[in-house]
C-alpha atoms as an extended CHARMM CRD file, in Angstrom:
* protein
*
       166  EXT
         1         1  UNK       CA             55.7730000000      149.5050000000      101.9760000000  PROA      1               0.0000000000
         2         2  UNK       CA             56.2510000000      153.0120000000      100.4610000000  PROA      2               0.0000000000
         3         3  UNK       CA             59.4140000000      153.6710000000      102.4790000000  PROA      3               0.0000000000
         4         4  UNK       CA             60.8350000000      150.3330000000      101.3210000000  PROA      4               0.0000000000
         5         5  UNK       CA             59.9340000000      151.1000000000       97.7190000000  PROA      5               0.0000000000
         6         6  UNK       CA             61.7990000000      154.3950000000       98.0780000000  PROA      6               0.0000000000
         7         7  UNK       CA             64.8220000000      152.5310000000       99.4510000000  PROA      7               0.0000000000
         8         8  UNK       CA             64.7140000000      150.0580000000       96.5420000000  PROA      8               0.0000000000
         9         9  UNK       CA             64.5090000000      152.9100000000       94.0330000000  PROA      9               0.0000000000
        10        10  UNK       CA             67.5220000000      154.6130000000       95.6210000000  PROA      10              0.0000000000
        11        11  UNK       CA             69.4000000000      151.3050000000       95.5040000000  PROA      11              0.0000000000
        12        12  UNK       CA             68.5430000000      150.8790000000       91.8080000000  PROA      12              0.0000000000
        13        13  UNK       CA             69.5840000000      154.4510000000       91.0500000000  PROA      13              0.0000000000
        14        14  UNK       CA             72.9050000000      153.9480000000       92.8530000000  PROA      14              0.0000000000
        15        15  UNK       CA             73.9650000000      151.2420000000       90.3690000000  PROA      15              0.0000000000
        16        16  UNK       CA             75.3960000000      149.2430000000       93.2770000000  PROA      16              0.0000000000
        17        17  UNK       CA             75.1790000000      145.4660000000       93.1980000000  PROA      17              0.0000000000
        18        18  UNK       CA             75.1710000000      143.4420000000       96.4010000000  PROA      18              0.0000000000
        19        19  UNK       CA             72.8430000000      140.8650000000       97.9390000000  PROA      19              0.0000000000
        20        20  UNK       CA             70.0470000000      143.1210000000       99.0730000000  PROA      20              0.0000000000
        21        21  UNK       CA             67.5600000000      141.5140000000      101.4620000000  PROA      21              0.0000000000
        22        22  UNK       CA             65.2770000000      144.5640000000      101.4570000000  PROA      22              0.0000000000
        23        23  UNK       CA             64.9970000000      144.4930000000       97.6610000000  PROA      23              0.0000000000
        24        24  UNK       CA             64.1760000000      140.7830000000       97.7100000000  PROA      24              0.0000000000
        25        25  UNK       CA             61.5540000000      141.1240000000      100.4550000000  PROA      25              0.0000000000
        26        26  UNK       CA             59.9410000000      144.0450000000       98.6130000000  PROA      26              0.0000000000
        27        27  UNK       CA             59.8220000000      141.7940000000       95.5460000000  PROA      27              0.0000000000
        28        28  UNK       CA             58.0980000000      139.0700000000       97.5880000000  PROA      28              0.0000000000
        29        29  UNK       CA             55.6380000000      141.5780000000       99.0750000000  PROA      29              0.0000000000
        30        30  UNK       CA             54.7610000000      142.9300000000       95.6410000000  PROA      30              0.0000000000
        31        31  UNK       CA             53.7760000000      139.4370000000       94.5140000000  PROA      31              0.0000000000
        32        32  UNK       CA             52.0110000000      138.6740000000       97.8030000000  PROA      32              0.0000000000
        33        33  UNK       CA             49.8860000000      141.7940000000       97.2820000000  PROA      33              0.0000000000
        34        34  UNK       CA             49.2950000000      140.9950000000       93.5840000000  PROA      34              0.0000000000
        35        35  UNK       CA             51.1080000000      144.0890000000       92.3290000000  PROA      35              0.0000000000
        36        36  UNK       CA             52.4230000000      142.1590000000       89.3590000000  PROA      36              0.0000000000
        37        37  UNK       CA             53.4180000000      145.0040000000       87.0570000000  PROA      37              0.0000000000
        38        38  UNK       CA             55.7500000000      146.4690000000       89.6680000000  PROA      38              0.0000000000
        39        39  UNK       CA             56.7560000000      143.0100000000       90.8530000000  PROA      39              0.0000000000
        40        40  UNK       CA             57.7530000000      141.8250000000       87.3910000000  PROA      40              0.0000000000
        41        41  UNK       CA             59.7860000000      144.9670000000       86.7810000000  PROA      41              0.0000000000
        42        42  UNK       CA             61.6130000000      144.5090000000       90.0830000000  PROA      42              0.0000000000
        43        43  UNK       CA             62.0710000000      140.7850000000       89.3790000000  PROA      43              0.0000000000
        44        44  UNK       CA             63.8140000000      141.6180000000       86.0870000000  PROA      44              0.0000000000
        45        45  UNK       CA             66.1430000000      143.9560000000       87.9350000000  PROA      45              0.0000000000
        46        46  UNK       CA             66.8000000000      141.4230000000       90.7150000000  PROA      46              0.0000000000
        47        47  UNK       CA             67.5190000000      138.6610000000       88.1890000000  PROA      47              0.0000000000
        48        48  UNK       CA             69.8990000000      140.9330000000       86.2700000000  PROA      48              0.0000000000
        49        49  UNK       CA             71.7900000000      141.5260000000       89.5110000000  PROA      49              0.0000000000
        50        50  UNK       CA             71.8780000000      137.8740000000       90.5050000000  PROA      50              0.0000000000
        51        51  UNK       CA             69.8390000000      138.4970000000       93.6500000000  PROA      51              0.0000000000
        52        52  UNK       CA             68.7200000000      135.4180000000       95.5930000000  PROA      52              0.0000000000
        53        53  UNK       CA             65.6230000000      134.6580000000       97.6240000000  PROA      53              0.0000000000
        54        54  UNK       CA             66.0770000000      133.8190000000      101.3050000000  PROA      54              0.0000000000
        55        55  UNK       CA             67.0720000000      130.1570000000      101.8060000000  PROA      55              0.0000000000
        56        56  UNK       CA             63.6910000000      129.1820000000      103.2250000000  PROA      56              0.0000000000
        57        57  UNK       CA             62.1120000000      129.7930000000       99.8060000000  PROA      57              0.0000000000
        58        58  UNK       CA             64.2550000000      127.0100000000       98.3420000000  PROA      58              0.0000000000
        59        59  UNK       CA             63.9870000000      128.3440000000       94.7710000000  PROA      59              0.0000000000
        60        60  UNK       CA             65.3380000000      131.0580000000       92.5270000000  PROA      60              0.0000000000
        61        61  UNK       CA             63.5810000000      134.2840000000       91.5380000000  PROA      61              0.0000000000
        62        62  UNK       CA             62.3240000000      133.0780000000       88.1220000000  PROA      62              0.0000000000
        63        63  UNK       CA             60.7530000000      130.0000000000       89.7390000000  PROA      63              0.0000000000
        64        64  UNK       CA             59.2000000000      132.1310000000       92.4870000000  PROA      64              0.0000000000
        65        65  UNK       CA             57.7390000000      134.5920000000       89.9600000000  PROA      65              0.0000000000
        66        66  UNK       CA             56.4280000000      131.8590000000       87.6470000000  PROA      66              0.0000000000
        67        67  UNK       CA             54.8280000000      129.9830000000       90.5670000000  PROA      67              0.0000000000
        68        68  UNK       CA             53.2460000000      133.0710000000       92.1160000000  PROA      68              0.0000000000
        69        69  UNK       CA             51.7390000000      134.2510000000       88.8410000000  PROA      69              0.0000000000
        70        70  UNK       CA             50.3580000000      130.8660000000       87.7740000000  PROA      70              0.0000000000
        71        71  UNK       CA             48.8860000000      130.1720000000       91.2290000000  PROA      71              0.0000000000
        72        72  UNK       CA             47.1150000000      133.5310000000       91.1000000000  PROA      72              0.0000000000
        73        73  UNK       CA             46.1070000000      133.0930000000       87.4480000000  PROA      73              0.0000000000
        74        74  UNK       CA             44.5410000000      129.6790000000       88.0240000000  PROA      74              0.0000000000
        75        75  UNK       CA             42.5260000000      131.0790000000       90.9400000000  PROA      75              0.0000000000
        76        76  UNK       CA             41.4270000000      134.0580000000       88.8210000000  PROA      76              0.0000000000
        77        77  UNK       CA             40.3240000000      131.7810000000       85.9840000000  PROA      77              0.0000000000
        78        78  UNK       CA             38.4580000000      129.5180000000       88.4010000000  PROA      78              0.0000000000
        79        79  UNK       CA             36.6700000000      132.6270000000       89.7440000000  PROA      79              0.0000000000
        80        80  UNK       CA             35.7640000000      133.5420000000       86.1380000000  PROA      80              0.0000000000
        81        81  UNK       CA             38.1160000000      136.5250000000       86.0070000000  PROA      81              0.0000000000
        82        82  UNK       CA             40.7720000000      137.0190000000       83.3720000000  PROA      82              0.0000000000
        83        83  UNK       CA             44.3810000000      136.4140000000       84.4000000000  PROA      83              0.0000000000
        84        84  UNK       CA             45.5950000000      138.3270000000       81.3880000000  PROA      84              0.0000000000
        85        85  UNK       CA             47.8660000000      139.9110000000       80.3240000000  PROA      85              0.0000000000
        86        86  UNK       CA             50.2080000000      138.3800000000       82.8780000000  PROA      86              0.0000000000
        87        87  UNK       CA             49.9970000000      134.7510000000       81.7490000000  PROA      87              0.0000000000
        88        88  UNK       CA             50.5340000000      135.4610000000       78.0510000000  PROA      88              0.0000000000
        89        89  UNK       CA             53.2180000000      138.0560000000       78.7450000000  PROA      89              0.0000000000
        90        90  UNK       CA             55.2120000000      135.6740000000       80.9430000000  PROA      90              0.0000000000
        91        91  UNK       CA             54.8850000000      132.6650000000       78.6390000000  PROA      91              0.0000000000
        92        92  UNK       CA             58.0330000000      133.3630000000       76.5410000000  PROA      92              0.0000000000
        93        93  UNK       CA             60.0870000000      133.5590000000       79.7280000000  PROA      93              0.0000000000
        94        94  UNK       CA             58.4380000000      130.6160000000       81.4380000000  PROA      94              0.0000000000
        95        95  UNK       CA             58.6500000000      128.3810000000       78.3510000000  PROA      95              0.0000000000
        96        96  UNK       CA             62.0130000000      129.3730000000       76.9780000000  PROA      96              0.0000000000
        97        97  UNK       CA             64.1000000000      132.0280000000       78.6580000000  PROA      97              0.0000000000
        98        98  UNK       CA             63.9540000000      130.7470000000       82.2410000000  PROA      98              0.0000000000
        99        99  UNK       CA             65.1520000000      127.3010000000       83.2730000000  PROA      99              0.0000000000
       100       100  UNK       CA             62.1760000000      125.9020000000       85.2020000000  PROA      100             0.0000000000
       101       101  UNK       CA             60.7930000000      122.4950000000       86.1110000000  PROA      101             0.0000000000
       102       102  UNK       CA             58.6760000000      121.3210000000       83.1720000000  PROA      102             0.0000000000
       103       103  UNK       CA             55.4800000000      121.3010000000       85.2000000000  PROA      103             0.0000000000
       104       104  UNK       CA             55.5480000000      125.1010000000       85.5730000000  PROA      104             0.0000000000
       105       105  UNK       CA             55.4350000000      126.0380000000       81.8640000000  PROA      105             0.0000000000
       106       106  UNK       CA             53.0050000000      123.1490000000       81.3380000000  PROA      106             0.0000000000
       107       107  UNK       CA             50.6190000000      124.8200000000       83.8110000000  PROA      107             0.0000000000
       108       108  UNK       CA             50.8450000000      128.0780000000       81.8090000000  PROA      108             0.0000000000
       109       109  UNK       CA             50.0310000000      126.2670000000       78.5710000000  PROA      109             0.0000000000
       110       110  UNK       CA             47.2050000000      124.3420000000       80.2140000000  PROA      110             0.0000000000
       111       111  UNK       CA             45.6390000000      127.5580000000       81.5010000000  PROA      111             0.0000000000
       112       112  UNK       CA             46.0360000000      129.3310000000       78.1550000000  PROA      112             0.0000000000
       113       113  UNK       CA             44.4580000000      126.2790000000       76.5390000000  PROA      113             0.0000000000
       114       114  UNK       CA             41.5340000000      126.5080000000       78.9540000000  PROA      114             0.0000000000
       115       115  UNK       CA             41.0760000000      130.1980000000       78.1640000000  PROA      115             0.0000000000
       116       116  UNK       CA             41.0980000000      129.4360000000       74.4260000000  PROA      116             0.0000000000
       117       117  UNK       CA             38.6950000000      126.5190000000       74.9660000000  PROA      117             0.0000000000
       118       118  UNK       CA             36.2050000000      128.8200000000       76.6690000000  PROA      118             0.0000000000
       119       119  UNK       CA             36.4660000000      131.1890000000       73.6820000000  PROA      119             0.0000000000
       120       120  UNK       CA             36.0230000000      128.1840000000       71.3680000000  PROA      120             0.0000000000
       121       121  UNK       CA             39.3180000000      129.0600000000       69.7230000000  PROA      121             0.0000000000
       122       122  UNK       CA             40.0980000000      125.4230000000       68.9460000000  PROA      122             0.0000000000
       123       123  UNK       CA             43.4560000000      125.8220000000       67.1410000000  PROA      123             0.0000000000
       124       124  UNK       CA             44.9020000000      127.9360000000       69.9730000000  PROA      124             0.0000000000
       125       125  UNK       CA             43.5320000000      125.5780000000       72.6220000000  PROA      125             0.0000000000
       126       126  UNK       CA             44.9940000000      122.5780000000       70.7900000000  PROA      126             0.0000000000
       127       127  UNK       CA             48.3810000000      124.2880000000       70.4840000000  PROA      127             0.0000000000
       128       128  UNK       CA             48.5720000000      125.0340000000       74.2080000000  PROA      128             0.0000000000
       129       129  UNK       CA             47.2350000000      121.6530000000       75.3140000000  PROA      129             0.0000000000
       130       130  UNK       CA             49.7100000000      119.8470000000       73.0500000000  PROA      130             0.0000000000
       131       131  UNK       CA             52.6010000000      121.8920000000       74.4090000000  PROA      131             0.0000000000
       132       132  UNK       CA             51.4450000000      121.3240000000       78.0010000000  PROA      132             0.0000000000
       133       133  UNK       CA             51.3480000000      117.5720000000       77.4110000000  PROA      133             0.0000000000
       134       134  UNK       CA             54.7180000000      117.6490000000       75.6470000000  PROA      134             0.0000000000
       135       135  UNK       CA             56.3040000000      119.4160000000       78.6170000000  PROA      135             0.0000000000
       136       136  UNK       CA             54.6310000000      117.3950000000       81.3670000000  PROA      136             0.0000000000
       137       137  UNK       CA             52.7480000000      114.2940000000       80.3110000000  PROA      137             0.0000000000
       138       138  UNK       CA             50.7160000000      114.1020000000       83.5350000000  PROA      138             0.0000000000
       139       139  UNK       CA             49.3460000000      117.6590000000       83.2450000000  PROA      139             0.0000000000
       140       140  UNK       CA             45.8240000000      116.3180000000       82.6670000000  PROA      140             0.0000000000
       141       141  UNK       CA             44.7250000000      117.8130000000       79.3590000000  PROA      141             0.0000000000
       142       142  UNK       CA             44.1040000000      114.6330000000       77.3450000000  PROA      142             0.0000000000
       143       143  UNK       CA             40.3040000000      114.7430000000       77.3470000000  PROA      143             0.0000000000
       144       144  UNK       CA             40.1820000000      118.4740000000       76.6700000000  PROA      144             0.0000000000
       145       145  UNK       CA             42.6870000000      118.1000000000       73.8360000000  PROA      145             0.0000000000
       146       146  UNK       CA             40.6140000000      115.3250000000       72.2840000000  PROA      146             0.0000000000
       147       147  UNK       CA             37.4200000000      117.3810000000       72.6510000000  PROA      147             0.0000000000
       148       148  UNK       CA             39.0810000000      120.3960000000       71.0070000000  PROA      148             0.0000000000
       149       149  UNK       CA             40.3090000000      118.2910000000       68.0970000000  PROA      149             0.0000000000
       150       150  UNK       CA             36.7860000000      116.9270000000       67.5800000000  PROA      150             0.0000000000
       151       151  UNK       CA             35.2710000000      120.4230000000       67.8050000000  PROA      151             0.0000000000
       152       152  UNK       CA             37.7990000000      121.7560000000       65.2800000000  PROA      152             0.0000000000
       153       153  UNK       CA             37.1030000000      118.8810000000       62.8740000000  PROA      153             0.0000000000
       154       154  UNK       CA             33.3600000000      119.4700000000       63.2390000000  PROA      154             0.0000000000
       155       155  UNK       CA             33.7740000000      123.2170000000       62.6190000000  PROA      155             0.0000000000
       156       156  UNK       CA             35.9010000000      122.5560000000       59.5250000000  PROA      156             0.0000000000
       157       157  UNK       CA             33.3760000000      120.0320000000       58.1960000000  PROA      157             0.0000000000
       158       158  UNK       CA             30.5590000000      122.5230000000       58.7310000000  PROA      158             0.0000000000
       159       159  UNK       CA             32.5810000000      125.2480000000       56.9890000000  PROA      159             0.0000000000
       160       160  UNK       CA             33.3720000000      122.9440000000       54.0460000000  PROA      160             0.0000000000
       161       161  UNK       CA             29.7200000000      121.9000000000       53.7740000000  PROA      161             0.0000000000
       162       162  UNK       CA             28.7630000000      125.5630000000       53.5830000000  PROA      162             0.0000000000
       163       163  UNK       CA             31.3110000000      126.0810000000       50.8030000000  PROA      163             0.0000000000
       164       164  UNK       CA             30.2130000000      122.9800000000       48.9450000000  PROA      164             0.0000000000
       165       165  UNK       CA             33.7050000000      121.4670000000       49.3080000000  PROA      165             0.0000000000
       166       166  UNK       CA             32.9610000000      118.4430000000       51.4860000000  PROA      166             0.0000000000
């Protein structure tokens, strides 16, 4: 891969703009090997140039990037490892800047809701679960959302009882 990275850097430095299969395959390899920092930087460049994935991928670069990162992030979370900062950093693009199928940004919000739920950060979890459900009704956060609302209400009641302001 180093020789291909060198080629891609020379291409970027040249300020040329043409459909560049090597650049696109390097982009794919970076995501396949979980080199997300470099991959995201190259994805931004490729998007700015209007580069396209090979036909067999049947999607554009933003969709590819969003899918690759959320697939990895969900696996990381399931393995009890943090998928951050990639999920939070991509959220403004995934849920706003990029035109994606609603299920993709819903998956980001669901995962961020799960992370907040595990931290017992009820307001953040509720926010993300509500947005996930708003984007894609069948995302499967209803029970968690209800549980978070109950936990938040209980925490507020406990706080008010401690302040004497029931």
